[in-house]
XYZ file of C-alpha atoms in Angstrom:
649
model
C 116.310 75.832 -15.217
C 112.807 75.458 -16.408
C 111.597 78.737 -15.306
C 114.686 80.353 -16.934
C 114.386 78.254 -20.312
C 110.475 79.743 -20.403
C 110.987 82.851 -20.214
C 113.758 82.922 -22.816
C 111.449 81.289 -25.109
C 108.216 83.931 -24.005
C 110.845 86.438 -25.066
C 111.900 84.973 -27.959
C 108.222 84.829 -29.364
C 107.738 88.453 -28.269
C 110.263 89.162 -30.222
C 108.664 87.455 -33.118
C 105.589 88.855 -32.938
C 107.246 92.543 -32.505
C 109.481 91.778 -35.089
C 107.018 91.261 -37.953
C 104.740 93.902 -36.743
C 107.371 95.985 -36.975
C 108.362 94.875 -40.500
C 105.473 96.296 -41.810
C 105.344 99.206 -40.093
C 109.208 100.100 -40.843
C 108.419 99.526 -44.511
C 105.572 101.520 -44.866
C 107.619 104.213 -43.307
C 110.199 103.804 -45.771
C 107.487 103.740 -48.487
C 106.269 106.954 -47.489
C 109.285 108.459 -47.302
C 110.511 107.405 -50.658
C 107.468 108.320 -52.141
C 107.739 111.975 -50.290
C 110.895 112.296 -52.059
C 109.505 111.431 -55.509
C 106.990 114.303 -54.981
C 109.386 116.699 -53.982
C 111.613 116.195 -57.071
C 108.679 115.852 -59.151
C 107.378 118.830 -57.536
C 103.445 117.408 -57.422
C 100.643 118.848 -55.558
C 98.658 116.580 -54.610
C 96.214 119.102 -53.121
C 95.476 120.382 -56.527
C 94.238 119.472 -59.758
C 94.535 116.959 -61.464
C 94.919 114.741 -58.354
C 92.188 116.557 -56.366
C 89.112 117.985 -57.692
C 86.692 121.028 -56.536
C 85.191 118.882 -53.876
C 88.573 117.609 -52.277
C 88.109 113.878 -54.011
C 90.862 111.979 -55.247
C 91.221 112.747 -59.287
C 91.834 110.171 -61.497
C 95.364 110.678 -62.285
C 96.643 109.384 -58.969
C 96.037 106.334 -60.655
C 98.439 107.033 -62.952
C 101.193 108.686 -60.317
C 100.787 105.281 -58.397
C 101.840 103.632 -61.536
C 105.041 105.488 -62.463
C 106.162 105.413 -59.147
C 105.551 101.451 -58.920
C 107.501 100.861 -61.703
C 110.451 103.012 -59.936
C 110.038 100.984 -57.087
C 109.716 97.734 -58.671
C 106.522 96.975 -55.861
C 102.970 96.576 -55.499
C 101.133 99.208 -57.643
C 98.024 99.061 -54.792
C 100.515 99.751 -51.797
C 101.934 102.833 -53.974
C 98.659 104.068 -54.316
C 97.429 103.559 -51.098
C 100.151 105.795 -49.674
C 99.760 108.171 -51.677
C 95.976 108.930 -51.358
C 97.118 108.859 -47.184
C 99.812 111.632 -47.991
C 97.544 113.240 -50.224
C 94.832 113.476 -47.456
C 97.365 114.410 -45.025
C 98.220 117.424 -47.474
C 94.491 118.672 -47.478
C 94.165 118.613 -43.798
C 97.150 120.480 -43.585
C 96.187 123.272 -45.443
C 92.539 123.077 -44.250
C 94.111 123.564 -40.554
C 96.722 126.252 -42.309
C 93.482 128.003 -43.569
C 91.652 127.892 -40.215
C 94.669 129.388 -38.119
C 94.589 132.045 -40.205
C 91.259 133.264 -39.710
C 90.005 131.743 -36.369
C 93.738 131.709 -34.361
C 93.019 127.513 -34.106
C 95.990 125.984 -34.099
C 96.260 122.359 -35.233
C 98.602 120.254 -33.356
C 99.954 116.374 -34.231
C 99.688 114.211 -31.335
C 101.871 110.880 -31.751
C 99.890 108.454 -28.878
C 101.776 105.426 -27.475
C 102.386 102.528 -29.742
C 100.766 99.999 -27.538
C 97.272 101.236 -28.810
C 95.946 100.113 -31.757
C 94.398 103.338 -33.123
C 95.842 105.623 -35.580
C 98.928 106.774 -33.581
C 99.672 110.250 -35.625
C 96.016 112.324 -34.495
C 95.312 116.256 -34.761
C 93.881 117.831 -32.272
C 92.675 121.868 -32.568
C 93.480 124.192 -29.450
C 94.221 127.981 -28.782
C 97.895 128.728 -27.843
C 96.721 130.788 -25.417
C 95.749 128.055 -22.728
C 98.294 126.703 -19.829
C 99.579 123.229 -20.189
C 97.613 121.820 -17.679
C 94.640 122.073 -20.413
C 96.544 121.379 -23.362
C 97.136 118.016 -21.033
C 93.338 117.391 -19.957
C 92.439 117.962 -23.592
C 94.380 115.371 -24.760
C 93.945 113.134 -21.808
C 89.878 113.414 -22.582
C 90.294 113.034 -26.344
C 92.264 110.127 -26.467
C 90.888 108.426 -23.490
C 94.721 108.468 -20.419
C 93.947 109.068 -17.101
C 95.485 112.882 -16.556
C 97.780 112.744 -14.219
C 99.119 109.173 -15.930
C 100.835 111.008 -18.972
C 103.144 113.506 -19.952
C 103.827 115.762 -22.772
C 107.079 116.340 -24.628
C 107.037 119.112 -27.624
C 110.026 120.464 -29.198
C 112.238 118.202 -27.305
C 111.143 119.641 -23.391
C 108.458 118.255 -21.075
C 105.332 120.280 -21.256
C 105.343 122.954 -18.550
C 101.960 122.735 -16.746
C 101.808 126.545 -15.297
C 102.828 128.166 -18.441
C 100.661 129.007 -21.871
C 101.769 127.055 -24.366
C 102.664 130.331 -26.488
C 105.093 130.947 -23.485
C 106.155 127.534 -24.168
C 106.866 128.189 -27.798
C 104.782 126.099 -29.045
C 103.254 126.612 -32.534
C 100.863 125.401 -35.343
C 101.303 121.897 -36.772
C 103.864 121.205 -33.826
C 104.302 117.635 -32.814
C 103.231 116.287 -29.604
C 104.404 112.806 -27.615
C 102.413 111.634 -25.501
C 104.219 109.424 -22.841
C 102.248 106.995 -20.407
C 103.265 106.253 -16.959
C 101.017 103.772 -16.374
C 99.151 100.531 -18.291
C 95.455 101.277 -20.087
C 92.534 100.900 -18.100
C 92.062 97.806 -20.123
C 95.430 96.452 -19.671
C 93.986 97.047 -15.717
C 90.863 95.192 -16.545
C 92.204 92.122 -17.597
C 94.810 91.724 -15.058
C 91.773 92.836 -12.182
C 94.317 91.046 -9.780
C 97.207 93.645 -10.257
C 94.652 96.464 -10.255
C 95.962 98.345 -7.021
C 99.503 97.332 -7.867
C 98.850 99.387 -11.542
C 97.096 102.144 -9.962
C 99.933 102.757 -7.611
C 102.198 102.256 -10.366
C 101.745 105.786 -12.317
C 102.050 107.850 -8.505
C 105.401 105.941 -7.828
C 107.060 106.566 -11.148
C 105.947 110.199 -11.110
C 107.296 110.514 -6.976
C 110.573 109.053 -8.643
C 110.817 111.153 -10.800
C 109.964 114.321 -8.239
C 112.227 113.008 -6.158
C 114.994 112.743 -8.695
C 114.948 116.591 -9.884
C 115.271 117.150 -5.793
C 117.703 114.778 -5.222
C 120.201 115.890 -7.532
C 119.905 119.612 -6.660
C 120.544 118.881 -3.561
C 123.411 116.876 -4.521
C 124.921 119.248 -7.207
C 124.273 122.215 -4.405
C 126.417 120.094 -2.398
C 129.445 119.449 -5.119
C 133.022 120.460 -4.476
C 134.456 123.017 -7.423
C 135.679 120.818 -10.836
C 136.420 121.632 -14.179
C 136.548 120.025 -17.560
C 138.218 117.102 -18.978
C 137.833 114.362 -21.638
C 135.141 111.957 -20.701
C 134.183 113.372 -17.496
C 132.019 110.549 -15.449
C 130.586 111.013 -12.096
C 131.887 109.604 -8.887
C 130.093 109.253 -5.602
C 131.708 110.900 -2.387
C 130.703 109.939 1.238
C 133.114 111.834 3.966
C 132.253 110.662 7.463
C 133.066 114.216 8.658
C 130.465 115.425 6.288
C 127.286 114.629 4.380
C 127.104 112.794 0.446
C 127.402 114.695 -2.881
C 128.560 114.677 -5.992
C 132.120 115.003 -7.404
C 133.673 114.712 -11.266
C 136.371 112.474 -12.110
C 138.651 112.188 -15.506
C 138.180 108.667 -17.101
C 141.331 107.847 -14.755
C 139.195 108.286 -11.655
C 141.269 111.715 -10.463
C 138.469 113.987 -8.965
C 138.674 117.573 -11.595
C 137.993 121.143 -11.108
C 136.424 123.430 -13.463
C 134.726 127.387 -12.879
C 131.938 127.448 -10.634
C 130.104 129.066 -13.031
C 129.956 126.105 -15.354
C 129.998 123.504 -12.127
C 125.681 123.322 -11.278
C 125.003 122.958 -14.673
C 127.271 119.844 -15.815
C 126.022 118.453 -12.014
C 122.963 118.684 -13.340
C 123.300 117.457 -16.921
C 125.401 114.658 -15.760
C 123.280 113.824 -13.442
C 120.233 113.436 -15.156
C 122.154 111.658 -17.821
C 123.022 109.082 -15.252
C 119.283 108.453 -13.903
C 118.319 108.771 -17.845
C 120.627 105.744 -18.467
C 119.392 104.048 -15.148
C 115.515 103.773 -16.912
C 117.089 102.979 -19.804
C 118.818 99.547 -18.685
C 115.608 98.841 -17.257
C 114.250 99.537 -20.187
C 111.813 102.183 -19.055
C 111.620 104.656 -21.926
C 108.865 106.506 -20.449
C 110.684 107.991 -17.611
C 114.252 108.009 -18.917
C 113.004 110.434 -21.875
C 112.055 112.737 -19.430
C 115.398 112.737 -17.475
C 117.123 113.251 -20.455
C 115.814 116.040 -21.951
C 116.261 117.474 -18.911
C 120.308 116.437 -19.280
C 120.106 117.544 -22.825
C 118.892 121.314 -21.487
C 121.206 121.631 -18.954
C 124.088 120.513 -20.911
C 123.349 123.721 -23.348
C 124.157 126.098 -20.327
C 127.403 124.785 -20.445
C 130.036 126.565 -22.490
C 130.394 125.349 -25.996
C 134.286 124.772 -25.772
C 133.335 121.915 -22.594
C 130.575 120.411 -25.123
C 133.372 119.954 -27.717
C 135.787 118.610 -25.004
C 133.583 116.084 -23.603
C 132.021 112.577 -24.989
C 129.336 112.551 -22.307
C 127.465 115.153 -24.325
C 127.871 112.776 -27.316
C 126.424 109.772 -25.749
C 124.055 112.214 -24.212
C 122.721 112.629 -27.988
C 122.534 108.523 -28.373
C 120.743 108.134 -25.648
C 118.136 110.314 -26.486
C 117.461 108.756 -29.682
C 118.074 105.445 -28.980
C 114.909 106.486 -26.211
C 112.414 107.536 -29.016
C 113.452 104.660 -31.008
C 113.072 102.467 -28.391
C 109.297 104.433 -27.521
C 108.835 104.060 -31.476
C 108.464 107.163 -32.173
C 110.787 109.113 -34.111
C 108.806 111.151 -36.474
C 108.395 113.157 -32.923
C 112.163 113.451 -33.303
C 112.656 116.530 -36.193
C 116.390 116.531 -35.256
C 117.268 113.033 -35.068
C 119.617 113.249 -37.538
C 120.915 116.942 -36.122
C 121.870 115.087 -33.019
C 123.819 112.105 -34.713
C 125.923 114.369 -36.589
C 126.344 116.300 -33.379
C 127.447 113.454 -31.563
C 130.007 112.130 -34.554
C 131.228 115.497 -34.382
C 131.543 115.567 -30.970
C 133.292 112.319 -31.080
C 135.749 113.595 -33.359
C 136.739 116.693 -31.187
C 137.329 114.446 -28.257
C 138.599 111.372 -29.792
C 141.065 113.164 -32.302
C 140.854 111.745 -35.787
C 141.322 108.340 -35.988
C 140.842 108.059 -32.364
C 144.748 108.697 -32.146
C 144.122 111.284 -28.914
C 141.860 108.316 -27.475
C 144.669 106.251 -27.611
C 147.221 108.001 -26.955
C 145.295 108.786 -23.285
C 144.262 105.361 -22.234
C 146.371 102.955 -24.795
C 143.273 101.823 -26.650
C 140.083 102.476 -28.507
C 138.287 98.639 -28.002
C 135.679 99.801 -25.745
C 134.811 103.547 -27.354
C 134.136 101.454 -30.616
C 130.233 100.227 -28.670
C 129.597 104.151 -29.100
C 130.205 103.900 -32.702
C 128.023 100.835 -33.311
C 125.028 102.894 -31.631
C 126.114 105.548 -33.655
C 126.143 103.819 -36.877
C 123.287 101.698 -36.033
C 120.858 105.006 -34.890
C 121.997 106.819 -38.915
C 121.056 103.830 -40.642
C 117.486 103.393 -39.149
C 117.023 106.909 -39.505
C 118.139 106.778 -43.268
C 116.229 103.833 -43.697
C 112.930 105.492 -42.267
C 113.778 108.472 -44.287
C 113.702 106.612 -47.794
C 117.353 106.507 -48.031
C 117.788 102.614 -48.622
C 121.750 103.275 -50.084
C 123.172 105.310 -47.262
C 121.283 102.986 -44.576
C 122.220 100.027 -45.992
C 125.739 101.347 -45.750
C 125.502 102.522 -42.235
C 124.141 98.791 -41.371
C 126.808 97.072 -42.564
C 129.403 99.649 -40.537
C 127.200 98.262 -37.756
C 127.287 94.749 -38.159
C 131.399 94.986 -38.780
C 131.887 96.368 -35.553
C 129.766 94.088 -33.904
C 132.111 91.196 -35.259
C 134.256 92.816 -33.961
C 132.856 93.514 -30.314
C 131.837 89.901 -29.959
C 132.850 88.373 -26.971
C 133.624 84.613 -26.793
C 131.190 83.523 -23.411
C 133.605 81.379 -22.597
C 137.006 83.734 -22.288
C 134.917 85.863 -20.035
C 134.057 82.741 -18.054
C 138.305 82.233 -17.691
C 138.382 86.362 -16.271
C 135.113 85.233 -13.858
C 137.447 81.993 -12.294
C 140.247 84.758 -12.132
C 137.661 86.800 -9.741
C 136.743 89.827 -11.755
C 133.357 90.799 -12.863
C 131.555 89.903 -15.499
C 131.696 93.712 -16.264
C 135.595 93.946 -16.168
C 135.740 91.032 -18.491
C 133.634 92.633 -20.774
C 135.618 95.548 -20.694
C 139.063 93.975 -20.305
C 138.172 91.413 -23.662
C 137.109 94.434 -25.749
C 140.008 96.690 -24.893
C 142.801 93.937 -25.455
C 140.857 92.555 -28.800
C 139.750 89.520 -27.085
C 143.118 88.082 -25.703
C 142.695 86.542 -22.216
C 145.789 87.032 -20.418
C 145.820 90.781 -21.444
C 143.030 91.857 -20.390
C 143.775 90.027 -17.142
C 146.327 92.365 -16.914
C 144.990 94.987 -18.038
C 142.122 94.427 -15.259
C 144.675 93.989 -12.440
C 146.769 97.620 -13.597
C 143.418 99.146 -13.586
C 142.503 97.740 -10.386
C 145.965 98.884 -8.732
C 145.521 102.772 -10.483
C 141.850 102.981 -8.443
C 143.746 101.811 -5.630
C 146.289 104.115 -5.800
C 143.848 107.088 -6.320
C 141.741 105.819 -3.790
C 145.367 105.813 -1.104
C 145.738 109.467 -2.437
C 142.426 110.673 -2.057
C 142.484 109.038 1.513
C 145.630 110.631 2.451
C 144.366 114.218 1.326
C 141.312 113.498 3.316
C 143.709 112.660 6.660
C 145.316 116.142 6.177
C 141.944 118.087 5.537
C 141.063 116.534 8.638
C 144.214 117.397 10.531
C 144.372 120.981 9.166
C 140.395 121.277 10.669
C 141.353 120.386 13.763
C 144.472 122.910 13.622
C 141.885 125.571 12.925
C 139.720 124.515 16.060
C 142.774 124.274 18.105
C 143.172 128.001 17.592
C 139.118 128.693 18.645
C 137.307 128.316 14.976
C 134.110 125.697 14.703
C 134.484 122.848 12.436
C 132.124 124.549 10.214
C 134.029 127.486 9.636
C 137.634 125.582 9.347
C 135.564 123.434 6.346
C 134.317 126.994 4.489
C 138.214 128.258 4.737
C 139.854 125.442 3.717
C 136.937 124.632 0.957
C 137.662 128.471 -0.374
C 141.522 128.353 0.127
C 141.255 124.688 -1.824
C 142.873 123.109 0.840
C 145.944 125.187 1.760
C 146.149 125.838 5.784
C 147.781 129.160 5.244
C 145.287 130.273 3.213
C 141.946 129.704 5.149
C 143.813 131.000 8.435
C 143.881 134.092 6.305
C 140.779 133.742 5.141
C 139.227 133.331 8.123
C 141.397 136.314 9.660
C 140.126 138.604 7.071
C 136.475 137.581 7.645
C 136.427 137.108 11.714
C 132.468 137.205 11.172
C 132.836 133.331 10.001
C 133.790 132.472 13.600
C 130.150 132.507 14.282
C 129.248 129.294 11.670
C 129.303 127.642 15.086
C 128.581 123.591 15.223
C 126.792 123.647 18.549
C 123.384 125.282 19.856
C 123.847 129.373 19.344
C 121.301 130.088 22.106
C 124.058 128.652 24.802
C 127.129 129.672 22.908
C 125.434 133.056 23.038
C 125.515 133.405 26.875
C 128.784 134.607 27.351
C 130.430 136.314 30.597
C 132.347 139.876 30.429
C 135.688 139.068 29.717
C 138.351 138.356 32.654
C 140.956 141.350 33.379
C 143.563 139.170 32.866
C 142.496 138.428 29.469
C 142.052 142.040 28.924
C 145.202 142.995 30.348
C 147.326 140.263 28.216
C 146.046 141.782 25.259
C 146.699 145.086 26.089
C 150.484 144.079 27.162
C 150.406 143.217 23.362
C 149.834 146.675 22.763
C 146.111 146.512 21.552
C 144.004 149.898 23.434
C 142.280 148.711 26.611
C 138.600 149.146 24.999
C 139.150 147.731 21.600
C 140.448 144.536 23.256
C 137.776 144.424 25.635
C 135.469 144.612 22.767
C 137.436 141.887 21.020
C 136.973 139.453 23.848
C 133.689 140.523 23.810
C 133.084 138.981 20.176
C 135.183 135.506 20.241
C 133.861 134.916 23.815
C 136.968 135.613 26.034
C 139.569 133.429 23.177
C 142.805 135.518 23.507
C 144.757 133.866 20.968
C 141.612 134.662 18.279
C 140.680 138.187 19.542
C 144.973 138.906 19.420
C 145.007 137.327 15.678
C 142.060 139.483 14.113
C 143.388 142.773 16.077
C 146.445 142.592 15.101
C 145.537 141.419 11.203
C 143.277 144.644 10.953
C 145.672 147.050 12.352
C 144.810 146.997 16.371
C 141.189 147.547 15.267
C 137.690 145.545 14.742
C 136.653 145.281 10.962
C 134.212 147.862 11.222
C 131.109 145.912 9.735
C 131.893 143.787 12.382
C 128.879 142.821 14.802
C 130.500 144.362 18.545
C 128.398 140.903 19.757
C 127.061 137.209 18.179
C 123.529 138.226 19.831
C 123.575 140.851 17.084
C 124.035 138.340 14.011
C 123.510 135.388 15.824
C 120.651 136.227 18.113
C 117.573 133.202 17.602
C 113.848 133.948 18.113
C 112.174 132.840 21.324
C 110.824 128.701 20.978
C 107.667 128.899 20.627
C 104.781 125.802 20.563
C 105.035 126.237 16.779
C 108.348 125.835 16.277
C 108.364 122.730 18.715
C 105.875 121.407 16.536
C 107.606 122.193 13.351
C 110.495 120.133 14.433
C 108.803 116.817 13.045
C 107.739 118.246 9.990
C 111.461 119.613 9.643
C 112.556 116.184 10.695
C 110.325 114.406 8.113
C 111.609 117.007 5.383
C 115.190 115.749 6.048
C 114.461 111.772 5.965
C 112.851 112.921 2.361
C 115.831 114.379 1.552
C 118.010 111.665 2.389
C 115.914 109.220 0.184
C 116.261 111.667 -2.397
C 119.444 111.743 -3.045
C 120.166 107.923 -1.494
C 118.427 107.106 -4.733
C 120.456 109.104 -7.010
C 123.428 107.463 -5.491
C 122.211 104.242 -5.949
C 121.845 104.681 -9.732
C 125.463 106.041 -10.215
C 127.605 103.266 -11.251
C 130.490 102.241 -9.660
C 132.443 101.385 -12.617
C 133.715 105.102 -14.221
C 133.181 103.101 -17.635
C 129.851 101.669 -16.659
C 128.414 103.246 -20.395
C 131.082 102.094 -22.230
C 129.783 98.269 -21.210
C 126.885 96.419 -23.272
C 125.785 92.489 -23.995
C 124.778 94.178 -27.436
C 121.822 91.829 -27.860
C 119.869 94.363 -28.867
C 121.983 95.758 -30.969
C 122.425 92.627 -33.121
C 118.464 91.727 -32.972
C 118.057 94.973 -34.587
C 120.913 95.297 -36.792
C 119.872 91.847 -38.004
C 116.094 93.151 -38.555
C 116.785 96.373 -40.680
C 119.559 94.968 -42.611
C 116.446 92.408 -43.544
C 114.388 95.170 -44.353
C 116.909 97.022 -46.598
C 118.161 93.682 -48.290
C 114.239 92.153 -48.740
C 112.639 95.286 -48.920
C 111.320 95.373 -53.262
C 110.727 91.508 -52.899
C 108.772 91.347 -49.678
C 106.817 94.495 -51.479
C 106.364 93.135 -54.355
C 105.103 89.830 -52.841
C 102.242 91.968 -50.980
């Protein structure tokens, strides 16, 4: 109980110290933005005369700029000025880089550096377009003092493509640049010299991890069954005995969904890098979930627009990302921020219904959607608040805050659900769903419980007859392999992939065992020959048939007589011709343990994605909200205190 009590209080003080270093840095930034604003409408140049002079100096009526706008501010005439000379400065080297492009091709690019160092974290750096990423990243890397390989890129929203030019890349003058660090500063290293291997190893992990999560899931969404689109679509993990894992979509009831293969990789994809995105985030490693999902973010845009508008994942999708660069502190890197927040309330909206009244009307409530909403309202009224807007974020706060009255959860009613044997999770759920009332949302638990069993029976019993319709189709000669590709094509239906499989006698071959024994094969018997031609087939054609499915009368009788007596005629006349392997040689013996060691990669590959999938198919629906109240709590300070604490400085 000690250990526990101290680190509650080391966070608490880390809080603190965040907090009001923080406080100054969020109003500055609202400062600065006001103060933009008062520029704009004023339309000042603050490049030119009067309030810069032949030699680039400040002129003498900034003085007198500083003033006004004080007054309009009701704070500290020094601050005012002080942020305006920075803007001012800002504006020259703007136009001194705009100048320079022009005439030299230079282009000037604004790197935003980590906020755990205590330099300047907004820095320009000059470069040519014309070089790869890989240099763009060294540059950097040298100029600002990260180990290379320790750091990664993100401009425009994507991760910095090392192999391409970063014209290709379409990046441009004055862009903005994030720099994201994988590992802790060699100082950081330094003064924890015991940790030093631990930190070096570190960085190489998280960047493996991340490796191995891009191959991991397209393995996995290479590996997904045909679905299609429905409200709230969340991922579900499948593991058939018969075969190996990979990834299927489920409706917010559980029920696994079809939708066009040509819209089925991408949403894998999305959805699965908005799932290991989310994963970082609970462990609050901002770093790597950015990465993972802008990565969702892109795939998600290869999706049809109609799915986008019919789905909330895309919505939270938006959240997440930034909820990440606030979280990473840096969202003057985000140009869009407010873009995606109105995407995502408009996405809301389409899948919601107005009101919510579709939301309800499909699960019987709207408790547990309203956590979205607080984000939601939460993210607009920091990014109105950094943008100068005190009014609008001030009412976007307090949108917040009601919410989160509302959302709170009594400990102790969720420590009545935990005697009753559910999770702490269902409790949370259960409490918010049923407004807080105890025995409901035992209920409501328990019918939710008994629908996942139900599916679960269902999907069990249509497992039990895929399974007995396989072995129906090996019964009659066909490999396991092939029955699975007919009845995957023919969605199930025996009649169907016998047909299939009739029609395309070539997938007989997709053979389970070793092809270079399978290939031997004896001449057919005469009595096999001769009971196919009492069935009226020609003497040679059946020959050749029994030839080709390996003396198997009842298969060599169903093709014949399904193409008219005859062999398809692009039809191999023997496996050796499509099936015939190459000679073993040493090589190849000795390129069965690197083939071996390729697979066990694999399988850790995608074993981690699996891990990170929750259980729970309302797993992002489900949060303490401490944060969420810390910082509601700490901008609603900032908005209320804002001309005092200014005018006390």
């Amino acid at each position: 109980m000690k250990t526990n009590g101290g680190r509650r209080r080391i966070r608490a003080l880390c809080w603190s110290q965040r907090a009001r270093r923080g406080a100054g840095m969020a109003q500055k930034k609202y400062l600065q933005a006001k103060l933009t604003q008062f520029l704009r409408e004023d339309r000042i140049q603050l490049w030119k005369p009067p309030y810069t002079d032949e030699n680039k100096k400040v002129g003498l009526a900034l003085k007198d700029l500083a003033k006004k706008y004080s007054d309009k501010l009701e704070c500290c005439e020094n601050e005012v000025e002080k942020i305006i000379e920075e803007i001012r400065c800002k504006a020259i080297e703007r136009g001194t880089g705009n100048e320079n492009y022009r005439t030299t091709g230079i282009a000037t690019i604004e790197v935003f550096l980590p906020p755990r160092l205590k330099k300047d974290r907004k820095n320009l750096l000059e470069t040519r377009l014309l070089i790869t990423g890989r240099e763009l990243r060294s540059k950097i890397a040298e100029t600002f003092g990260f180990q290379e390989n320790y750091i990664k890129i993100v401009i425009n929203k994507k991760q910095l493509q090392l192999g391409k030019t970063l014209e290709e890349q379409g990046v441009a003058h004055n862009v903005k640049a994030m720099v994201l660090e994988l590992k802790q500063s060699e100082e950081d290293v330094r003064k924890n010299f015991q940790l030093e291997e631990e930190e070096q190893n570190e960085a190489e992990l998280k960047e493996k991890q991340i490796q191995r999560t891009k191959r991991g899931l397209e393995i996995l969404a290479q590996r997904g069954t045909q679905i299609s689109p429905q409200q709230s679509d969340i991922f579900k993990t499948v593991v058939d005995p018969e075969m190996t894992p990979y990834l299927d979509i489920a409706n917010q009831t559980g029920r696994s969904i079809r939708i066009p293969a040509s819209e089925r990789k991408a949403l894998m994809l999305a959805m699965g890098y908005h799932e290991k995105g989310r994963a970082f985030l609970k462990r609050k490693e901002y770093g790597i979930a950015l990465p993972c999902l802008l990565d969702a973010d892109k795939y998600f845009c290869e999706c049809c627009r109609e799915l986008l508008d019919t789905v909330d994942n895309y919505a939270v999708l938006q959240l997440d990302i930034v909820w990440c660069y606030f979280r990473l502190e840096q969202l003057e890197c985000l140009d869009d921020a407010e873009k995606k927040l109105n995407l995502a309330q408009k996405c809301f909206k389409n899948c919601y219904g107005e009101n919510h009244q579709r939301l309800v009307h499909i699960k019987g409530n709207c408790g547990k959607e309203k956590v979205l909403f607080l984000r939601l309202y939460l993210l607009q009224g920091i990014r109105n608040y950094h943008s100068g807007n005190d009014v609008e974020a001030c009412e976007y706060l307090n949108k917040a805050r009601q919410l989160l009255k509302e959302l709170y959860i009594d400990p102790s009613k969720v420590d009545n659900l935990l005697q009753l044997g559910f999770t702490a999770q269902e409790a949370r759920l259960g409490l918010r769903a049923c407004d807080g009332n105890v025995d409901h949302a035992a209920t409501h638990i328990t019918n939710r419980r008994e629908e996942l069993a139900q599916i679960r029976k269902e999907e069990k019993e249509k497992k039990r007859r895929r399974l007995e319709n396989i072995r129906s189709l090996k019964g009659m000669g066909y490999s396991t392999h092939a029955a699975q590709q007919a009845l995957h094509a023919a969605s199930g239906n025996l009649d169907e992939a016998l047909k299939i499989l009739l029609s395309n006698p070539q997938m007989w071959w997709l053979n389970d065992s070793n092809p270079e024994t399978d290939n031997r094969q004896e001449s057919p018997s005469q009595e096999n020959i001769d009971q196919l031609v009492y069935m009226g087939f020609d003497a040679l054609v059946a020959e050749a048939a029994l030839r080709v499915f390996r003396g198997n009368v009842q298969l060599a009788a169903q093709t014949l007589a399904h193409n008219g007596g005859s062999l398809p005629p692009d039809l191999p006349l023997s496996p050796e011709d499509s099936l015939s392997p190459p000679a073993t040689s040493p090589s190849d013996s000795a390129g069965t343990s690197s083939a071996s060691t390729d697979e066990d990669m694999e399988t850790e590959a995608v074993n981690e994605i699996l891990e990170d999938i929750p259980e729970h198919e309302e797993d992002y629906l489900d949060s303490t909200l401490e944060d969420e109240e810390m910082i509601i709590a700490e901008y609603l300070s900032y908005v209320e205190n804002m001309k005092s604490a200014t005018k006390k400085n």
